[in-house]
CSV table of N, CA, C and O in Angstrom, one decimal:
chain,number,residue,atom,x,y,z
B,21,UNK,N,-20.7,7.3,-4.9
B,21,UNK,CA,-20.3,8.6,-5.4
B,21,UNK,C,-20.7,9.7,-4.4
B,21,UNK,O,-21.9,9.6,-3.9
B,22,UNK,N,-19.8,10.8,-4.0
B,22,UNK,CA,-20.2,11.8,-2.9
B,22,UNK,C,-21.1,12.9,-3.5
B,22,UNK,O,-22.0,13.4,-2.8
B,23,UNK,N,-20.8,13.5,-5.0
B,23,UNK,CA,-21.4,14.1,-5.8
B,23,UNK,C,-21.3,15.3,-5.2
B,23,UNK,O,-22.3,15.9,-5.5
B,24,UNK,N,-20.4,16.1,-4.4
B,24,UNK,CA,-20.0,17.4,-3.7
B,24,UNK,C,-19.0,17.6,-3.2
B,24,UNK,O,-18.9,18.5,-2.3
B,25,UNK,N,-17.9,16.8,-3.6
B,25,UNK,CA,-16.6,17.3,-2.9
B,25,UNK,C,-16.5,18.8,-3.1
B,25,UNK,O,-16.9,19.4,-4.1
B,26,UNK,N,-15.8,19.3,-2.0
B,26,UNK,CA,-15.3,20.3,-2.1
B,26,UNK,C,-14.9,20.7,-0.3
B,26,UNK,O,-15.6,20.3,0.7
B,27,UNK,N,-13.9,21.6,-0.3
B,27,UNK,CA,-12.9,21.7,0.7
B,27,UNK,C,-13.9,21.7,2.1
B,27,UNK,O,-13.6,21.0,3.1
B,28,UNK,N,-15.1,22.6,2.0
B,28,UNK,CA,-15.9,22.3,3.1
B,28,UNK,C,-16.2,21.1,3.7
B,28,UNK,O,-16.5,20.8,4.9
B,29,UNK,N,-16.0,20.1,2.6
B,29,UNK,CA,-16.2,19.0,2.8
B,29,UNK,C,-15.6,17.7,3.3
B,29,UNK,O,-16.0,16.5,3.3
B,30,UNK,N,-14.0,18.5,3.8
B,30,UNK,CA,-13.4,18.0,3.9
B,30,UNK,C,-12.5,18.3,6.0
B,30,UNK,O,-12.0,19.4,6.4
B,31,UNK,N,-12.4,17.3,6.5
B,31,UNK,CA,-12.6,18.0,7.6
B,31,UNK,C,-11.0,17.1,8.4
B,31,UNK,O,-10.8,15.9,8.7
B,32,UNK,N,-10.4,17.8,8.4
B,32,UNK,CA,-8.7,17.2,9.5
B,32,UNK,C,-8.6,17.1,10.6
B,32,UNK,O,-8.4,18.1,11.3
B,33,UNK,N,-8.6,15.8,11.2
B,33,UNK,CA,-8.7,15.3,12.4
B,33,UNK,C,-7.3,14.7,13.0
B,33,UNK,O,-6.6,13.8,12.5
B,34,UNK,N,-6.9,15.5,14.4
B,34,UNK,CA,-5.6,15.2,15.1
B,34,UNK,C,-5.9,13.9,15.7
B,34,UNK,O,-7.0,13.7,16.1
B,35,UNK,N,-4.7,12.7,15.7
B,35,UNK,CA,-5.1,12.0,16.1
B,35,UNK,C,-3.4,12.3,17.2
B,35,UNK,O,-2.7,13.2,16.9
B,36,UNK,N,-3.1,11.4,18.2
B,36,UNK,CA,-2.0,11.2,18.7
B,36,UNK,C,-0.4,11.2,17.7
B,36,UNK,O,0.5,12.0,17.5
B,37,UNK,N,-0.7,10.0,17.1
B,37,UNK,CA,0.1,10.0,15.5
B,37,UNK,C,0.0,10.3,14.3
B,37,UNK,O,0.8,10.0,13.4
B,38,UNK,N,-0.8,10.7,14.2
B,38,UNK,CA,-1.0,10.8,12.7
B,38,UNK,C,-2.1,11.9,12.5
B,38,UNK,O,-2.0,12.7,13.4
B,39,UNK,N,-3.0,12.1,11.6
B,39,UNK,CA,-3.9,13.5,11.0
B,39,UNK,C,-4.4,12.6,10.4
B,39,UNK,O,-3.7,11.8,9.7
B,40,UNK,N,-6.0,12.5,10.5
B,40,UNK,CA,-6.8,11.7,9.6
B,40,UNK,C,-8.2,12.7,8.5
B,40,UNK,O,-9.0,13.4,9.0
B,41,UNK,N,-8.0,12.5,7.3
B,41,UNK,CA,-9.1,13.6,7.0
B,41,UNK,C,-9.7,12.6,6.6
B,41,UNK,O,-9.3,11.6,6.0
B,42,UNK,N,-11.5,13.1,7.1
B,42,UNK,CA,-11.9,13.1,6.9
B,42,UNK,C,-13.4,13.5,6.1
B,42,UNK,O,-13.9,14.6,6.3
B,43,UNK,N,-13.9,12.5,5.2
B,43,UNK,CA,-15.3,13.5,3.8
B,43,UNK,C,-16.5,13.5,4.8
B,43,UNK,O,-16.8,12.6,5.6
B,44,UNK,N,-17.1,14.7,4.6
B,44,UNK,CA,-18.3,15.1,5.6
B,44,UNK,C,-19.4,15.2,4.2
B,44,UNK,O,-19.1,15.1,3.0
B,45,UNK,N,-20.8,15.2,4.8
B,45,UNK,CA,-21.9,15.9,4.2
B,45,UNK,C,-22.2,14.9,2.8
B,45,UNK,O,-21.9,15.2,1.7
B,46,UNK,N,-22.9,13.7,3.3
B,46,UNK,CA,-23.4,12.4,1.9
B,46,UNK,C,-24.6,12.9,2.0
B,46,UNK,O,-25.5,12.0,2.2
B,47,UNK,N,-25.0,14.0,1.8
B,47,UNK,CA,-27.1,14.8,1.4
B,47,UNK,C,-27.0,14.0,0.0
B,47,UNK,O,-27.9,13.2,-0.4
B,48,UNK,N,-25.5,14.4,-1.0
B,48,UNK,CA,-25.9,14.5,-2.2
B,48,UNK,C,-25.4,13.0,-2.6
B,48,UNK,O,-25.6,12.7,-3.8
B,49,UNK,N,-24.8,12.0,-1.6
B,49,UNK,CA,-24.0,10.6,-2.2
B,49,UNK,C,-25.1,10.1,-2.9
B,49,UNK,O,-26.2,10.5,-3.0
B,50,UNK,N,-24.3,8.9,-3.4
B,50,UNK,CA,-25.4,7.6,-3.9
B,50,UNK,C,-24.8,6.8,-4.4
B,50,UNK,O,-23.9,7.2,-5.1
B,51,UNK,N,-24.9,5.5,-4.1
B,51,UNK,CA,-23.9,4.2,-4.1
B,51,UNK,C,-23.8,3.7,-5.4
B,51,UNK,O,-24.6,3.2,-6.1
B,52,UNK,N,-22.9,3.9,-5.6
B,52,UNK,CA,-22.5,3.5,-7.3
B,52,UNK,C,-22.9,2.4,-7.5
B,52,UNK,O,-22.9,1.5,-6.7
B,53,UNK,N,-23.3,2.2,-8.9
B,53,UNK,CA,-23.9,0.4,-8.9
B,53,UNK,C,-24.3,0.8,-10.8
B,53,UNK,O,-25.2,1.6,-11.1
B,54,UNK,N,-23.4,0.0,-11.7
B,54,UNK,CA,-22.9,0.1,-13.1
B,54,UNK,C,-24.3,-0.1,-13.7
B,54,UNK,O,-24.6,0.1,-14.9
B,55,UNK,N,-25.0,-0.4,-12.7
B,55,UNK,CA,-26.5,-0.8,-14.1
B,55,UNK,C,-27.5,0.7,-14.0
B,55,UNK,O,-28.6,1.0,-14.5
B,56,UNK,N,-26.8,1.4,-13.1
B,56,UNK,CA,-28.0,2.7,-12.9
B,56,UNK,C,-27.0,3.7,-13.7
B,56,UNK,O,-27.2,4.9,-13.5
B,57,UNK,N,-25.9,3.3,-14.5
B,57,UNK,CA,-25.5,4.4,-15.4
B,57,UNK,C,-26.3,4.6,-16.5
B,57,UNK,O,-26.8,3.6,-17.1
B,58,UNK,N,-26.5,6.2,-17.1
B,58,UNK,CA,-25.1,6.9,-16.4
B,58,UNK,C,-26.4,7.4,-15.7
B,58,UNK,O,-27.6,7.1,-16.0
B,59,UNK,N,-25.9,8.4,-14.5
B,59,UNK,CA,-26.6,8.8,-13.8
B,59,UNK,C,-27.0,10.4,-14.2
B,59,UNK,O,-26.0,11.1,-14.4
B,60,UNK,N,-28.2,11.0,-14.4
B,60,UNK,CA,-28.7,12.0,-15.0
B,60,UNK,C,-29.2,13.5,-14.0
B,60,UNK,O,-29.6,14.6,-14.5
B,61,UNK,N,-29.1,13.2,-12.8
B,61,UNK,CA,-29.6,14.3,-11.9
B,61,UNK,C,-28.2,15.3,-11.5
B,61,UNK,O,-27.1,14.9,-11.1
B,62,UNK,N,-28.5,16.2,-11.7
B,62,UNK,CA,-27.6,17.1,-11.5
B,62,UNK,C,-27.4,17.5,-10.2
B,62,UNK,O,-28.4,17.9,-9.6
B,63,UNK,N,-26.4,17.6,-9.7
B,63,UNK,CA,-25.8,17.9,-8.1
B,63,UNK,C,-24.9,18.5,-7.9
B,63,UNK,O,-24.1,18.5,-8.9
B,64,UNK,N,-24.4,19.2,-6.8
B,64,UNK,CA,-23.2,19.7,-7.2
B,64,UNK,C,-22.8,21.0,-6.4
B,64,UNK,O,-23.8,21.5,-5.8
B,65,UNK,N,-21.8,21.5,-6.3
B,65,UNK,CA,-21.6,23.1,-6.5
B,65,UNK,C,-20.7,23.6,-7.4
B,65,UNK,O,-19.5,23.1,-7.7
B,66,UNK,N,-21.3,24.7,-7.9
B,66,UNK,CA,-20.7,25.3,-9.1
B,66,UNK,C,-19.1,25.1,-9.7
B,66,UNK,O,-18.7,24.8,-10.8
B,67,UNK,N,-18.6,25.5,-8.3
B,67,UNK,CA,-17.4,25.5,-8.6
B,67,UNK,C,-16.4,24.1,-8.8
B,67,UNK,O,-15.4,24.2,-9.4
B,68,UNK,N,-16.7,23.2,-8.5
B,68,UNK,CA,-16.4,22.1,-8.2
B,68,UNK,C,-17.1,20.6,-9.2
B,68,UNK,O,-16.9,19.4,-9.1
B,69,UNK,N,-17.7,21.2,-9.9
B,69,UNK,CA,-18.9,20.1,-10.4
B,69,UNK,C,-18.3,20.0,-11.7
B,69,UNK,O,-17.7,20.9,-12.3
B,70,UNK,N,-18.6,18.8,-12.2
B,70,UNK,CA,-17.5,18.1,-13.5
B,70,UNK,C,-18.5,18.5,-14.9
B,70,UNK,O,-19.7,18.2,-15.1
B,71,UNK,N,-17.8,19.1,-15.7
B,71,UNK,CA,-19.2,19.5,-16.9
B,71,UNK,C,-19.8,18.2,-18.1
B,71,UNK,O,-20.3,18.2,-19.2
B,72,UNK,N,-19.6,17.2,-17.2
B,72,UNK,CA,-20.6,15.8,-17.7
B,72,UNK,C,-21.8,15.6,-16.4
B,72,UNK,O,-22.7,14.8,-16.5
B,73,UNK,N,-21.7,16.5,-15.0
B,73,UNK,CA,-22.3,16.7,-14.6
B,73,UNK,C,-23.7,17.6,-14.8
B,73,UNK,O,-24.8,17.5,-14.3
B,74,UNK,N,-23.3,18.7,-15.7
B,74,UNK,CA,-23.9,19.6,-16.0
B,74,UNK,C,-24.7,19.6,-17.0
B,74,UNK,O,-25.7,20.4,-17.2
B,75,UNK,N,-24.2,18.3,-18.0
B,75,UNK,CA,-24.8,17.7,-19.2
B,75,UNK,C,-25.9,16.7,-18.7
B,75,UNK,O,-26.8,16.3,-19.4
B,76,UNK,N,-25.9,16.4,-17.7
B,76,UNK,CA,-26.9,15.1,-16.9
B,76,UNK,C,-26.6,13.7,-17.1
B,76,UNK,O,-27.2,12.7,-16.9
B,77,UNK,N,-25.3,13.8,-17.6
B,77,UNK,CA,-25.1,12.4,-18.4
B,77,UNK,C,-23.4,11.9,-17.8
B,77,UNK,O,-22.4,11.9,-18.5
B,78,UNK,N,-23.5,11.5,-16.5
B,78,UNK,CA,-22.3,10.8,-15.5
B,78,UNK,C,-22.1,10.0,-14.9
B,78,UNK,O,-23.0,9.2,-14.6
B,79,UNK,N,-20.6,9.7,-14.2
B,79,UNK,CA,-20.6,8.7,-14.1
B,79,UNK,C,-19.7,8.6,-12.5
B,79,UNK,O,-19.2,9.7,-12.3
B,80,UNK,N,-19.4,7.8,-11.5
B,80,UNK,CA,-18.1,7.7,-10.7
B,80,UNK,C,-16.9,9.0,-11.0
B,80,UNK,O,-16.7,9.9,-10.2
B,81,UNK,N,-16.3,9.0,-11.9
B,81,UNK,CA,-15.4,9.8,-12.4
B,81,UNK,C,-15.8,11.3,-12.1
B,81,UNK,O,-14.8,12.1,-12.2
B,82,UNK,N,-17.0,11.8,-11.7
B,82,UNK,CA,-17.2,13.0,-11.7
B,82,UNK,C,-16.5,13.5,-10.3
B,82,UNK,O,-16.1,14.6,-10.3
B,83,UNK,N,-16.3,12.9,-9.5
B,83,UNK,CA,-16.0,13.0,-7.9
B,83,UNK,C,-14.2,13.3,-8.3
B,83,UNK,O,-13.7,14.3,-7.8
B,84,UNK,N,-13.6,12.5,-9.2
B,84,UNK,CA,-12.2,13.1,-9.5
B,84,UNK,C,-12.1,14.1,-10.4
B,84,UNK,O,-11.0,14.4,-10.4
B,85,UNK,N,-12.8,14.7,-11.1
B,85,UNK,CA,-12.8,15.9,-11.5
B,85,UNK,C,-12.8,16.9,-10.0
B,85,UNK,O,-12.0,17.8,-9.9
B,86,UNK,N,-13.5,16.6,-9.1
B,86,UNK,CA,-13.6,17.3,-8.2
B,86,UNK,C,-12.7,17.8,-7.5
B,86,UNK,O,-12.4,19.0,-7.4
B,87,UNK,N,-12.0,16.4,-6.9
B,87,UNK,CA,-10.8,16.1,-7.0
B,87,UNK,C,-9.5,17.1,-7.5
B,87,UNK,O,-8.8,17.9,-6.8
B,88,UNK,N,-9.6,16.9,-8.8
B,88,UNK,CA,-9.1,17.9,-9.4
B,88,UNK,C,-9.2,19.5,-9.0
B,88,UNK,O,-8.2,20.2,-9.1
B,89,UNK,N,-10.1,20.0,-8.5
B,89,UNK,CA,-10.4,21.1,-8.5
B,89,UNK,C,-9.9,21.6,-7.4
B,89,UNK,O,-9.2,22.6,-7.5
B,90,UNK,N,-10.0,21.1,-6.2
B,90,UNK,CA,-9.9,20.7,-5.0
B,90,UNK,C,-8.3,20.8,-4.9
B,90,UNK,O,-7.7,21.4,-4.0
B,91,UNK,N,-7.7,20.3,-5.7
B,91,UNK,CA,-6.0,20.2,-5.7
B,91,UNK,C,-5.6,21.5,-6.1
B,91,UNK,O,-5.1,22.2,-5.3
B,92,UNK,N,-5.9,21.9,-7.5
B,92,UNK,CA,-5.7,23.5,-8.3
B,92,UNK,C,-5.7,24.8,-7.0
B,92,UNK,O,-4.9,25.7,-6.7
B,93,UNK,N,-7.1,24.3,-6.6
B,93,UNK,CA,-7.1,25.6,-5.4
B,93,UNK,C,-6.3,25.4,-4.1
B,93,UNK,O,-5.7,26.3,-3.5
B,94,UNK,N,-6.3,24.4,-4.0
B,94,UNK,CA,-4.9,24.3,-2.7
B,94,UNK,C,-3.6,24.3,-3.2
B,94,UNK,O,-2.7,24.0,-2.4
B,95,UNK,N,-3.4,24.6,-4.1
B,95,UNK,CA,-2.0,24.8,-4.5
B,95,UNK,C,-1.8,26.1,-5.1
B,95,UNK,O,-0.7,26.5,-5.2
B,96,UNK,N,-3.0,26.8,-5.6
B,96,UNK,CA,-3.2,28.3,-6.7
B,96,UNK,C,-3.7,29.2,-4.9
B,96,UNK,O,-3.0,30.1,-4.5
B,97,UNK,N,-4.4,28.9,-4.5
B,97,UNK,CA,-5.1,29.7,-4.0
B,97,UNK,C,-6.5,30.2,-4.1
B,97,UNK,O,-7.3,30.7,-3.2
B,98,UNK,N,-6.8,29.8,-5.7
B,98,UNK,CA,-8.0,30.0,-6.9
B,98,UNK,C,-8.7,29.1,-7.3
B,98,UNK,O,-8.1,28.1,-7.5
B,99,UNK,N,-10.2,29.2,-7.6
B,99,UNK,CA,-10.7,27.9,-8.6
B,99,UNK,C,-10.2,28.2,-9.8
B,99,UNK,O,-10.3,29.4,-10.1
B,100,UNK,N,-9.4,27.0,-11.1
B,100,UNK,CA,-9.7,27.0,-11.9
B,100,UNK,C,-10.4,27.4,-13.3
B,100,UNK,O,-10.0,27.5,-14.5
B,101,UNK,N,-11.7,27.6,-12.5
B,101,UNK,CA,-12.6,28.0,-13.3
B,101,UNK,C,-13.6,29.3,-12.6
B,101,UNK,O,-14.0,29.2,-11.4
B,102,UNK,N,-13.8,30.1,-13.0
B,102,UNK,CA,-14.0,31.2,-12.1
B,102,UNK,C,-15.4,32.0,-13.0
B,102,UNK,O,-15.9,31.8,-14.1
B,103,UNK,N,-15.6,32.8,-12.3
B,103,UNK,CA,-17.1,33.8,-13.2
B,103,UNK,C,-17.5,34.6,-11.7
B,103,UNK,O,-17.1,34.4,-10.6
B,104,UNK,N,-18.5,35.6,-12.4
B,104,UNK,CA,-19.1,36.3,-11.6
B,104,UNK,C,-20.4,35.9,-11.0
B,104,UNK,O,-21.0,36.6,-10.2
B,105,UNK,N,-21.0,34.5,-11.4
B,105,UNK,CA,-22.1,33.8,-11.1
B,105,UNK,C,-22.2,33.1,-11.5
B,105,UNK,O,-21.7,32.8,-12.6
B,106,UNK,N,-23.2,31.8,-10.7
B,106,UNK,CA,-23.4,30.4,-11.4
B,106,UNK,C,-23.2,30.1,-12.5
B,106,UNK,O,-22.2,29.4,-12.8
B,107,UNK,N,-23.9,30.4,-13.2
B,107,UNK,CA,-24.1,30.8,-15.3
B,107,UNK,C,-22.4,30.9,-15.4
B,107,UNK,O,-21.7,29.9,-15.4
B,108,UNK,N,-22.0,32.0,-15.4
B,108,UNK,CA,-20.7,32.4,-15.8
B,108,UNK,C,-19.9,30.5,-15.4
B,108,UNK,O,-19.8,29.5,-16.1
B,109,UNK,N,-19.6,30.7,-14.2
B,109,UNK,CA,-18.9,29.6,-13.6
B,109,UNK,C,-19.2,28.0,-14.3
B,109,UNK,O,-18.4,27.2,-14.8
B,110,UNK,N,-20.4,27.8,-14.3
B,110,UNK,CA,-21.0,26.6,-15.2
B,110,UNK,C,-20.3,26.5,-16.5
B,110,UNK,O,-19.6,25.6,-16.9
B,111,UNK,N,-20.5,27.6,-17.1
B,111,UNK,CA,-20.1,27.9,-18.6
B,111,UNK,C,-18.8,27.8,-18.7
B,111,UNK,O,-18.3,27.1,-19.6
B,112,UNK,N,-17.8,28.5,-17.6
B,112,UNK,CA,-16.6,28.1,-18.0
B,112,UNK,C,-15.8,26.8,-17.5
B,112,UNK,O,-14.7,26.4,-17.7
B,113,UNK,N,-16.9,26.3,-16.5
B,113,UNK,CA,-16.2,24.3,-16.3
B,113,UNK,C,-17.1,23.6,-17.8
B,113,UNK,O,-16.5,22.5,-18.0
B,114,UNK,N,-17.7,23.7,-18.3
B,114,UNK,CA,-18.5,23.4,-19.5
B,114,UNK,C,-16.9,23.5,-20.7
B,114,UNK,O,-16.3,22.6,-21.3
B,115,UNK,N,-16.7,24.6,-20.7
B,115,UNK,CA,-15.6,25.2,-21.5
B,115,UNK,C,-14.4,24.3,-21.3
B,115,UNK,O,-13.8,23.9,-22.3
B,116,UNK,N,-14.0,24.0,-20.1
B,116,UNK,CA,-12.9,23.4,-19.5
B,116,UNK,C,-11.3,23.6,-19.6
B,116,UNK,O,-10.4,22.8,-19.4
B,117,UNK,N,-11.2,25.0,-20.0
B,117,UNK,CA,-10.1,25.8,-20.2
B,117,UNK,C,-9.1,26.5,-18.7
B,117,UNK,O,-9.3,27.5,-18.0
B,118,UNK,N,-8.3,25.5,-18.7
B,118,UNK,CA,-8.1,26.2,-17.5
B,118,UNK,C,-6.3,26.4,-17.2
B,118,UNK,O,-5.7,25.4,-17.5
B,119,UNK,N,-5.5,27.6,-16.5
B,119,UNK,CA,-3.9,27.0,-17.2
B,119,UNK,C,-2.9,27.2,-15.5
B,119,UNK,O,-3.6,27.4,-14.5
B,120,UNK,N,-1.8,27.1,-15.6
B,120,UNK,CA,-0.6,27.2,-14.7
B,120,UNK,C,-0.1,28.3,-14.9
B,120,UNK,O,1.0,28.6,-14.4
B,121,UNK,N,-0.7,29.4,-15.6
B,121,UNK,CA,-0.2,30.5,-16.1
B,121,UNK,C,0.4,31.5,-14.5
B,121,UNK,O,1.5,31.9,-14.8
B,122,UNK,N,0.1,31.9,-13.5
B,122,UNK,CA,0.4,32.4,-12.7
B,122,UNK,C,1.6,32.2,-11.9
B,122,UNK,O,2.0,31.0,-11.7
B,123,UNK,N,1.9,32.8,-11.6
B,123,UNK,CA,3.7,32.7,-11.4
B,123,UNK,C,3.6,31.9,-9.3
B,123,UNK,O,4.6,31.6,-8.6
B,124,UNK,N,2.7,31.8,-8.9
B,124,UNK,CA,2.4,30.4,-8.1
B,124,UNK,C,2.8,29.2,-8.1
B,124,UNK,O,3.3,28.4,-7.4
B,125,UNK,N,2.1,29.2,-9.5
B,125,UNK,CA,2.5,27.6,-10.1
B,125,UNK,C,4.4,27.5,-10.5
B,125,UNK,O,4.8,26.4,-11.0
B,126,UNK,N,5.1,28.2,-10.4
B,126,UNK,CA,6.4,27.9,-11.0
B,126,UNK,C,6.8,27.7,-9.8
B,126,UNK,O,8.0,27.9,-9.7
B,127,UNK,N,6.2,27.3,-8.6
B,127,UNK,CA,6.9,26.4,-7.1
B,127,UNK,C,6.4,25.1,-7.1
B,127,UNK,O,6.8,24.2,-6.3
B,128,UNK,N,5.5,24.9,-8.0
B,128,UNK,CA,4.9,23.7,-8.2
B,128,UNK,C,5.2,22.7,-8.6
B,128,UNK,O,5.7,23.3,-9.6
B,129,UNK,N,5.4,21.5,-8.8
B,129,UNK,CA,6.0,20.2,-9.4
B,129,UNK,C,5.3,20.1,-10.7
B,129,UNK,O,4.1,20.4,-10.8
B,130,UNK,N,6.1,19.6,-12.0
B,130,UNK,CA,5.6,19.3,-13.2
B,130,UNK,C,4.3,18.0,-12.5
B,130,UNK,O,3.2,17.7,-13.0
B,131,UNK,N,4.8,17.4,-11.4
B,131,UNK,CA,4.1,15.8,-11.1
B,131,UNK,C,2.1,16.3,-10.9
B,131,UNK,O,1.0,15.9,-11.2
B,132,UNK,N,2.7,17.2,-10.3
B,132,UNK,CA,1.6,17.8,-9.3
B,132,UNK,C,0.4,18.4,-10.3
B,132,UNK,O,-0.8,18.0,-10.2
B,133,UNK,N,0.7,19.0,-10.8
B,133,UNK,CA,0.5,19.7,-12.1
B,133,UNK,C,0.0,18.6,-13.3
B,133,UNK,O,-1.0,18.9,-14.0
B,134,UNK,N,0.7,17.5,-13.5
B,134,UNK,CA,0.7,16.9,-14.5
B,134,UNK,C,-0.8,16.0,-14.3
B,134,UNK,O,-1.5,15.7,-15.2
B,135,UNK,N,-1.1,15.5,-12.6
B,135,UNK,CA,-1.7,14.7,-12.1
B,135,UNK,C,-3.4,15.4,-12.3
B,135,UNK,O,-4.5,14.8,-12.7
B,136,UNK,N,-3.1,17.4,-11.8
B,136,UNK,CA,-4.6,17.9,-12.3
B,136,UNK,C,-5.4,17.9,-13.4
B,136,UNK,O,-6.6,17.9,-13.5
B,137,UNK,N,-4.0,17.8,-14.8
B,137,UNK,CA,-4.5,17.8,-16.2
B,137,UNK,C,-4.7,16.4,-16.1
B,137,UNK,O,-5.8,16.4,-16.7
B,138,UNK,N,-4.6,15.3,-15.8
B,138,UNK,CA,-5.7,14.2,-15.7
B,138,UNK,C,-6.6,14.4,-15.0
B,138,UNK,O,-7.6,14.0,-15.6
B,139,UNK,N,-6.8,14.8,-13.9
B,139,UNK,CA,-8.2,14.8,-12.8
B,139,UNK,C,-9.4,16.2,-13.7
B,139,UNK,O,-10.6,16.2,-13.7
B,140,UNK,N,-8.6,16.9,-14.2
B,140,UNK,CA,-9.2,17.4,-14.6
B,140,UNK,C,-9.8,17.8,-16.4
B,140,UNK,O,-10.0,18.8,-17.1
B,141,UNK,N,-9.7,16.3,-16.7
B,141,UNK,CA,-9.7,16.1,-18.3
B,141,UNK,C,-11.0,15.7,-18.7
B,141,UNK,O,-11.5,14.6,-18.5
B,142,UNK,N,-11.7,16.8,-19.2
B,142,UNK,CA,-13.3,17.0,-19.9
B,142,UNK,C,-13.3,15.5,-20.5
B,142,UNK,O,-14.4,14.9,-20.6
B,143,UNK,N,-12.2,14.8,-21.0
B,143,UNK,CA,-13.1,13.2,-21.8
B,143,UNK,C,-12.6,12.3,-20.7
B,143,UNK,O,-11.6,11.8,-20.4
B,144,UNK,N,-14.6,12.2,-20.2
B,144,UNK,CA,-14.1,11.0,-19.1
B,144,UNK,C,-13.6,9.3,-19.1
B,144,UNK,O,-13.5,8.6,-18.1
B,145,UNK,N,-13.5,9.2,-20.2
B,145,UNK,CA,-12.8,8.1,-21.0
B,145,UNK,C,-11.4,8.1,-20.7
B,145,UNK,O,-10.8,7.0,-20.4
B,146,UNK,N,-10.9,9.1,-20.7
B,146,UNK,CA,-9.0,9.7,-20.3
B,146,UNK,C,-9.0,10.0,-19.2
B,146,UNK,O,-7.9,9.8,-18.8
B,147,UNK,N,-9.9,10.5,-18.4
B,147,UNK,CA,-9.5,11.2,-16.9
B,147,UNK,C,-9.3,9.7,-15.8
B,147,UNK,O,-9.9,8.7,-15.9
B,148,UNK,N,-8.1,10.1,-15.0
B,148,UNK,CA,-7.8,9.3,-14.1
B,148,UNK,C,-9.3,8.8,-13.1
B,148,UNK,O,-10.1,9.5,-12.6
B,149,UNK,N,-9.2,7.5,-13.0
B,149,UNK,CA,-10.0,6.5,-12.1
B,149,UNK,C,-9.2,7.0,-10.6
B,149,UNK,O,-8.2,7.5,-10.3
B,150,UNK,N,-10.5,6.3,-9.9
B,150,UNK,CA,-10.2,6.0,-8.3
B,150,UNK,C,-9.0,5.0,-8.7
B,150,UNK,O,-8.0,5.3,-8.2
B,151,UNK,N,-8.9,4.0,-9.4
B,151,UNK,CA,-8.0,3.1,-9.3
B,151,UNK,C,-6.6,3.5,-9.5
B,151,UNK,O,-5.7,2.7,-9.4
């Protein structure tokens, strides 16, 4: 688990044929392994961090919430989840209220869209897997 995606973290490399991106900065990884669930230390940044993260009580799946987040703003321009400070921002990914309301989103694909309300689904029971 990387336990900090976010766009910084994310780095595009020219190749001859192709563009390879690359995930930077494993301070916060730690190698998934089902018997050390769930995992209880909180990591993260604010904007980006899955609110089962924030509960201390997670799992793999937290990294595609991230995921999630990560998609919203490259396609909005905006996080999601927004506030004037940690507290604020914590509380409203906690909350998990978040919409397509902005007239941005009406260039957007139902697909595209459809794929964040999975990535970004507070019961990590329902939220889309790496698989």
């Amino acid at each position: 688990m990387h336990r900090d995606l976010k766009p910084e973290n994310l780095l595009l490399e020219e190749h001859k044929n192709y563009e390879q991106v690359k995930l930077i900065d494993f301070g916060t990884a730690k190698k998934f392994e089902q018997k050390d669930l769930p995992i209880t230390q909180m990591v993260g940044t604010p904007y980006y961090i899955a609110p089962e993260v924030i509960k201390k009580s997670y799992n793999e799946k937290c990294d595609l919430w991230s995921a999630g987040v990560i998609m919203y703003i490259i396609l909005s321009g905006q996080p999601p989840f927004g506030g004037r400070n940690e507290k604020q921002i914590m509380d409203n990914v906690q909350n998990g209220k978040f919409n397509f309301n902005n007239k941005v989103w009406s260039n957007v694909s139902q697909e595209a869209k459809d794929l964040i309300n999975s990535l970004l689904e507070r019961d990590v029971t329902k939220r889309f897997s790496a698989e």
